[in-house]
CSV table of C-alpha atoms in Angstrom, one decimal:
chain,number,residue,atom,x,y,z
A,1,UNK,CA,21.6,-97.0,16.0
A,2,UNK,CA,23.6,-94.3,14.2
A,3,UNK,CA,21.5,-92.5,11.6
A,4,UNK,CA,22.4,-92.7,7.9
A,5,UNK,CA,23.0,-89.4,6.1
A,6,UNK,CA,21.3,-89.3,2.7
A,7,UNK,CA,22.9,-87.0,0.1
A,8,UNK,CA,20.5,-85.4,-2.4
A,9,UNK,CA,22.4,-83.1,-4.8
A,10,UNK,CA,24.2,-80.8,-2.4
A,11,UNK,CA,21.8,-81.4,0.5
A,12,UNK,CA,22.7,-83.6,3.4
A,13,UNK,CA,19.6,-85.2,5.2
A,14,UNK,CA,19.8,-86.8,8.6
A,15,UNK,CA,21.5,-86.5,11.9
A,16,UNK,CA,22.2,-82.9,13.1
A,17,UNK,CA,21.7,-81.4,9.6
A,18,UNK,CA,19.0,-78.8,9.4
A,19,UNK,CA,15.6,-79.9,8.1
A,20,UNK,CA,15.2,-80.2,4.4
A,21,UNK,CA,11.9,-79.3,2.8
A,22,UNK,CA,10.2,-81.4,0.2
A,23,UNK,CA,7.7,-79.0,-1.4
A,24,UNK,CA,5.8,-78.1,-4.5
A,25,UNK,CA,2.3,-78.6,-6.0
A,26,UNK,CA,0.6,-82.0,-5.6
A,27,UNK,CA,0.2,-82.4,-9.3
A,28,UNK,CA,2.2,-81.0,-12.3
A,29,UNK,CA,0.0,-78.6,-14.3
A,30,UNK,CA,2.3,-77.1,-16.9
A,31,UNK,CA,5.9,-76.0,-17.3
A,32,UNK,CA,4.9,-72.4,-16.7
A,33,UNK,CA,3.1,-73.3,-13.5
A,34,UNK,CA,6.0,-75.4,-12.3
A,35,UNK,CA,8.4,-72.5,-13.0
A,36,UNK,CA,6.2,-70.1,-11.1
A,37,UNK,CA,6.0,-72.4,-8.1
A,38,UNK,CA,9.7,-73.2,-8.0
A,39,UNK,CA,10.6,-69.5,-8.2
A,40,UNK,CA,8.2,-68.8,-5.3
A,41,UNK,CA,9.5,-71.7,-3.2
A,42,UNK,CA,13.1,-70.6,-3.7
A,43,UNK,CA,12.1,-67.1,-2.6
A,44,UNK,CA,10.3,-68.4,0.5
A,45,UNK,CA,13.3,-70.6,1.5
A,46,UNK,CA,16.0,-68.0,1.0
A,47,UNK,CA,15.6,-66.0,4.2
A,48,UNK,CA,16.2,-69.0,6.4
A,49,UNK,CA,18.6,-70.7,4.1
A,50,UNK,CA,16.4,-73.8,4.0
A,51,UNK,CA,17.3,-76.3,1.3
A,52,UNK,CA,14.4,-77.8,-0.7
A,53,UNK,CA,13.6,-80.5,-3.1
A,54,UNK,CA,10.9,-79.6,-5.7
A,55,UNK,CA,8.2,-82.2,-5.8
A,56,UNK,CA,5.3,-82.7,-8.1
A,57,UNK,CA,3.5,-85.8,-9.5
A,58,UNK,CA,3.1,-86.5,-13.2
A,59,UNK,CA,0.4,-89.1,-12.5
A,60,UNK,CA,-1.9,-89.3,-9.5
A,61,UNK,CA,-2.8,-93.0,-9.9
A,62,UNK,CA,-4.6,-93.3,-6.6
A,63,UNK,CA,-7.3,-90.7,-6.9
A,64,UNK,CA,-10.6,-91.1,-5.1
A,65,UNK,CA,-12.8,-91.5,-8.2
A,66,UNK,CA,-12.4,-92.1,-12.0
A,67,UNK,CA,-13.5,-88.6,-12.9
A,68,UNK,CA,-10.7,-86.7,-11.1
A,69,UNK,CA,-7.6,-85.4,-12.9
A,70,UNK,CA,-4.6,-87.6,-12.9
A,71,UNK,CA,-1.9,-85.3,-14.4
A,72,UNK,CA,0.2,-84.8,-17.5
A,73,UNK,CA,1.6,-88.3,-17.8
A,74,UNK,CA,5.1,-89.6,-17.4
A,75,UNK,CA,6.8,-88.4,-20.6
A,76,UNK,CA,5.6,-84.7,-20.3
A,77,UNK,CA,5.9,-84.7,-16.6
A,78,UNK,CA,9.5,-85.9,-16.6
A,79,UNK,CA,10.4,-83.3,-19.3
A,80,UNK,CA,9.0,-80.5,-17.0
A,81,UNK,CA,10.8,-81.8,-13.9
A,82,UNK,CA,14.1,-82.0,-15.9
A,83,UNK,CA,13.7,-78.4,-16.9
A,84,UNK,CA,13.0,-77.3,-13.3
A,85,UNK,CA,16.1,-79.2,-12.1
A,86,UNK,CA,18.2,-77.5,-14.7
A,87,UNK,CA,16.8,-74.0,-14.5
A,88,UNK,CA,16.6,-73.7,-10.7
A,89,UNK,CA,19.5,-76.0,-9.7
A,90,UNK,CA,17.3,-77.8,-7.2
A,91,UNK,CA,16.8,-81.6,-6.8
A,92,UNK,CA,13.4,-82.9,-7.9
A,93,UNK,CA,11.1,-85.6,-6.7
A,94,UNK,CA,8.1,-87.5,-8.1
A,95,UNK,CA,6.0,-90.5,-7.2
A,96,UNK,CA,6.4,-93.8,-9.0
A,97,UNK,CA,3.5,-96.3,-9.1
A,98,UNK,CA,4.8,-99.2,-11.2
A,99,UNK,CA,8.2,-101.0,-11.4
A,100,UNK,CA,8.5,-100.0,-15.1
A,101,UNK,CA,8.3,-96.3,-14.2
A,102,UNK,CA,11.3,-96.3,-11.9
A,103,UNK,CA,14.2,-96.4,-14.4
A,104,UNK,CA,13.0,-93.6,-16.6
A,105,UNK,CA,12.0,-91.5,-13.6
A,106,UNK,CA,15.4,-92.2,-12.0
A,107,UNK,CA,17.1,-90.8,-15.0
A,108,UNK,CA,15.6,-87.4,-14.3
A,109,UNK,CA,14.7,-87.3,-10.6
A,110,UNK,CA,17.0,-87.1,-7.6
A,111,UNK,CA,14.4,-88.7,-5.4
A,112,UNK,CA,11.7,-91.4,-6.1
A,113,UNK,CA,8.8,-91.5,-3.8
A,114,UNK,CA,6.8,-94.6,-3.0
A,115,UNK,CA,3.1,-93.8,-2.3
A,116,UNK,CA,1.7,-94.9,1.0
A,117,UNK,CA,-0.8,-97.3,-0.6
A,118,UNK,CA,2.1,-99.1,-2.4
A,119,UNK,CA,4.7,-99.2,0.4
A,120,UNK,CA,4.7,-103.0,0.6
A,121,UNK,CA,4.8,-103.7,-3.1
A,122,UNK,CA,8.1,-105.6,-3.3
A,123,UNK,CA,8.7,-105.3,-7.1
A,124,UNK,CA,8.2,-101.6,-6.9
A,125,UNK,CA,10.5,-101.1,-4.0
A,126,UNK,CA,13.2,-103.2,-5.6
A,127,UNK,CA,12.9,-101.4,-8.9
A,128,UNK,CA,13.2,-98.1,-7.2
A,129,UNK,CA,16.2,-99.2,-5.1
A,130,UNK,CA,18.0,-100.4,-8.3
A,131,UNK,CA,18.0,-96.9,-9.7
A,132,UNK,CA,20.5,-95.8,-7.0
A,133,UNK,CA,18.4,-92.7,-6.4
A,134,UNK,CA,17.3,-91.5,-3.0
A,135,UNK,CA,14.0,-93.2,-2.1
A,136,UNK,CA,11.3,-91.6,0.1
A,137,UNK,CA,8.9,-94.3,1.3
A,138,UNK,CA,5.6,-93.1,2.6
A,139,UNK,CA,4.4,-95.2,5.6
A,140,UNK,CA,1.1,-96.8,4.7
A,141,UNK,CA,-2.0,-95.6,6.6
A,142,UNK,CA,-2.4,-99.2,7.6
A,143,UNK,CA,1.1,-99.9,8.9
A,144,UNK,CA,2.6,-99.6,12.4
A,145,UNK,CA,5.8,-97.5,12.4
A,146,UNK,CA,8.0,-100.5,13.4
A,147,UNK,CA,6.8,-102.3,10.2
A,148,UNK,CA,8.7,-99.8,8.1
A,149,UNK,CA,12.0,-101.6,9.0
A,150,UNK,CA,10.9,-104.5,6.7
A,151,UNK,CA,9.8,-102.1,4.0
A,152,UNK,CA,13.2,-100.3,4.1
A,153,UNK,CA,15.0,-103.7,4.0
A,154,UNK,CA,13.5,-104.4,0.6
A,155,UNK,CA,15.1,-101.3,-0.9
A,156,UNK,CA,18.4,-101.8,1.0
A,157,UNK,CA,18.6,-105.4,-0.4
A,158,UNK,CA,19.5,-103.7,-3.8
A,159,UNK,CA,22.6,-102.1,-2.2
A,160,UNK,CA,20.9,-98.7,-2.1
A,161,UNK,CA,20.9,-97.3,1.4
A,162,UNK,CA,19.7,-93.8,0.3
A,163,UNK,CA,16.4,-94.3,2.1
A,164,UNK,CA,14.1,-91.9,3.9
A,165,UNK,CA,11.0,-93.0,5.8
A,166,UNK,CA,7.9,-90.7,5.7
A,167,UNK,CA,5.1,-90.4,8.3
A,168,UNK,CA,1.8,-89.3,6.8
A,169,UNK,CA,-0.8,-90.3,9.3
A,170,UNK,CA,-2.7,-93.5,10.2
A,171,UNK,CA,-6.3,-94.4,9.3
A,172,UNK,CA,-8.6,-93.4,12.2
A,173,UNK,CA,-12.1,-94.6,11.5
A,174,UNK,CA,-13.6,-93.5,8.2
A,175,UNK,CA,-12.3,-90.6,6.1
A,176,UNK,CA,-9.8,-89.3,8.6
A,177,UNK,CA,-6.3,-89.8,9.8
A,178,UNK,CA,-4.4,-89.3,13.1
A,179,UNK,CA,-0.7,-88.8,13.7
A,180,UNK,CA,1.0,-90.8,16.5
A,181,UNK,CA,4.2,-88.8,17.1
A,182,UNK,CA,5.7,-91.9,18.8
A,183,UNK,CA,6.1,-93.2,15.3
A,184,UNK,CA,8.8,-90.6,14.5
A,185,UNK,CA,11.5,-91.8,17.0
A,186,UNK,CA,10.4,-95.4,16.3
A,187,UNK,CA,11.1,-95.1,12.6
A,188,UNK,CA,14.3,-93.1,13.3
A,189,UNK,CA,15.5,-96.1,15.3
A,190,UNK,CA,15.9,-97.9,12.0
A,191,UNK,CA,18.8,-95.6,11.3
A,192,UNK,CA,17.2,-93.9,8.3
A,193,UNK,CA,16.2,-90.2,8.2
A,194,UNK,CA,12.6,-89.6,8.9
A,195,UNK,CA,10.4,-87.2,6.9
A,196,UNK,CA,7.1,-85.8,8.3
A,197,UNK,CA,4.4,-85.2,5.7
A,198,UNK,CA,2.3,-82.4,7.2
A,199,UNK,CA,0.1,-82.2,4.0
A,200,UNK,CA,-1.3,-85.7,3.9
A,201,UNK,CA,-1.5,-86.1,7.7
A,202,UNK,CA,-4.4,-83.6,7.6
A,203,UNK,CA,-6.1,-85.2,4.6
A,204,UNK,CA,-9.6,-86.6,4.8
A,205,UNK,CA,-9.4,-89.5,2.4
A,206,UNK,CA,-12.5,-89.6,0.2
A,207,UNK,CA,-14.0,-87.0,2.5
A,208,UNK,CA,-15.8,-85.2,-0.3
A,209,UNK,CA,-17.3,-88.3,-1.8
A,210,UNK,CA,-15.6,-88.1,-5.2
A,211,UNK,CA,-12.4,-86.6,-3.9
A,212,UNK,CA,-10.4,-86.1,-0.7
A,213,UNK,CA,-11.0,-83.3,1.8
A,214,UNK,CA,-8.6,-81.9,4.3
A,215,UNK,CA,-7.9,-79.4,7.0
A,216,UNK,CA,-4.9,-77.3,5.9
A,217,UNK,CA,-5.1,-75.1,9.0
A,218,UNK,CA,-3.7,-78.0,11.0
A,219,UNK,CA,-0.7,-78.7,8.7
A,220,UNK,CA,1.5,-76.0,10.3
A,221,UNK,CA,0.5,-77.2,13.8
A,222,UNK,CA,1.5,-80.8,13.1
A,223,UNK,CA,4.7,-79.6,11.3
A,224,UNK,CA,5.7,-77.7,14.4
A,225,UNK,CA,5.1,-80.7,16.6
A,226,UNK,CA,7.2,-82.9,14.3
A,227,UNK,CA,10.1,-80.4,14.5
A,228,UNK,CA,9.8,-80.4,18.3
A,229,UNK,CA,10.0,-84.2,18.4
A,230,UNK,CA,12.8,-84.2,15.8
A,231,UNK,CA,12.8,-85.0,12.1
A,232,UNK,CA,15.2,-84.8,9.2
A,233,UNK,CA,12.9,-83.3,6.6
A,234,UNK,CA,9.4,-82.0,6.1
A,235,UNK,CA,7.0,-82.6,3.3
A,236,UNK,CA,4.6,-79.7,2.7
A,237,UNK,CA,2.8,-79.2,-0.5
A,238,UNK,CA,2.0,-75.7,-1.7
A,239,UNK,CA,0.0,-73.9,-4.4
A,240,UNK,CA,-0.7,-70.3,-5.3
A,241,UNK,CA,-4.4,-71.0,-5.2
A,242,UNK,CA,-5.1,-74.2,-3.3
A,243,UNK,CA,-8.9,-74.0,-3.7
A,244,UNK,CA,-8.5,-74.2,-7.4
A,245,UNK,CA,-5.7,-76.9,-7.5
A,246,UNK,CA,-6.5,-80.1,-9.4
A,247,UNK,CA,-5.4,-82.3,-6.5
A,248,UNK,CA,-5.2,-82.1,-2.7
A,249,UNK,CA,-6.1,-78.5,-2.6
A,250,UNK,CA,-7.7,-78.7,0.9
A,251,UNK,CA,-4.4,-79.8,2.4
A,252,UNK,CA,-2.0,-77.4,0.6
A,253,UNK,CA,-0.5,-74.3,2.1
A,254,UNK,CA,-0.9,-71.1,0.0
A,255,UNK,CA,2.4,-70.1,-1.5
A,256,UNK,CA,2.4,-66.6,0.0
A,257,UNK,CA,2.3,-68.1,3.5
A,258,UNK,CA,5.3,-70.4,3.0
A,259,UNK,CA,8.1,-68.0,3.9
A,260,UNK,CA,6.8,-67.3,7.4
A,261,UNK,CA,6.0,-70.9,8.0
A,262,UNK,CA,9.4,-72.1,6.9
A,263,UNK,CA,11.1,-69.5,9.2
A,264,UNK,CA,9.0,-70.7,12.2
A,265,UNK,CA,9.8,-74.4,11.4
A,266,UNK,CA,13.5,-73.7,11.1
A,267,UNK,CA,13.4,-72.1,14.5
A,268,UNK,CA,11.8,-75.2,16.1
A,269,UNK,CA,14.2,-77.5,14.3
A,270,UNK,CA,17.3,-75.5,15.3
A,271,UNK,CA,16.2,-75.5,18.9
A,272,UNK,CA,15.5,-79.2,19.0
A,273,UNK,CA,18.8,-80.2,17.3
A,274,UNK,CA,20.8,-77.8,19.6
A,275,UNK,CA,19.2,-79.3,22.7
A,276,UNK,CA,19.9,-82.8,21.4
A,277,UNK,CA,23.5,-81.9,20.7
A,278,UNK,CA,23.8,-80.7,24.3
A,279,UNK,CA,22.2,-83.9,25.6
A,280,UNK,CA,19.2,-82.1,27.0
A,281,UNK,CA,16.7,-84.2,25.1
């Protein structure tokens, strides 16, 4: 099946287009912090010419325990994302957790993201699709990659075909995930661009008891593998001080390491897509 190209601002995602990067801190902290992160990301992407979507969540509704920080809330979070979009000229993405959040988030954000735990929630998918925005659907840790065709069909039923399917690991026993790279071409066969989430693929859900753990040292390894298999975009969260981040710190790449990592990943992506163009893979 011929792959759909999704347009996000001035970025084309899918087919032979270079990988797009979805990146930013897991959770919004303040306008000043978001500005600092967006500036650092833009600087890291510039040498390779990699296009990026700035992502951050205004509400982390699926935290491991009641005592962990959830974020700034929808109103303040969307105000910050709107400012980042305006000041840096980059598209922005956030998670939506309830159908009622989709319309207001869609007025600000270029991409709405469906969290993995909610990927089969029909009302949420329909409400997201009806915004007309690009929709990035995380594959549930409990789903087979071929099941995502039914998930995408729910969004597509609204007439919105701006859909991306995101691999983020599959439950493997307790408190850990494993990535089956066969899932990337399997999901690509739906015709929708595939995103690889290197951050949450190395997460250890609930691994710290009251919060999730992770092994950030393996995120670049899995990201390189995904580029070698072939993907349209990468999801990699970053923070200037991951060990002090309010959410998902163990999985995030330090901001100062991003430029070198992005350059390496673009080289893998360029090689894979050139070989595919030449019919060698």
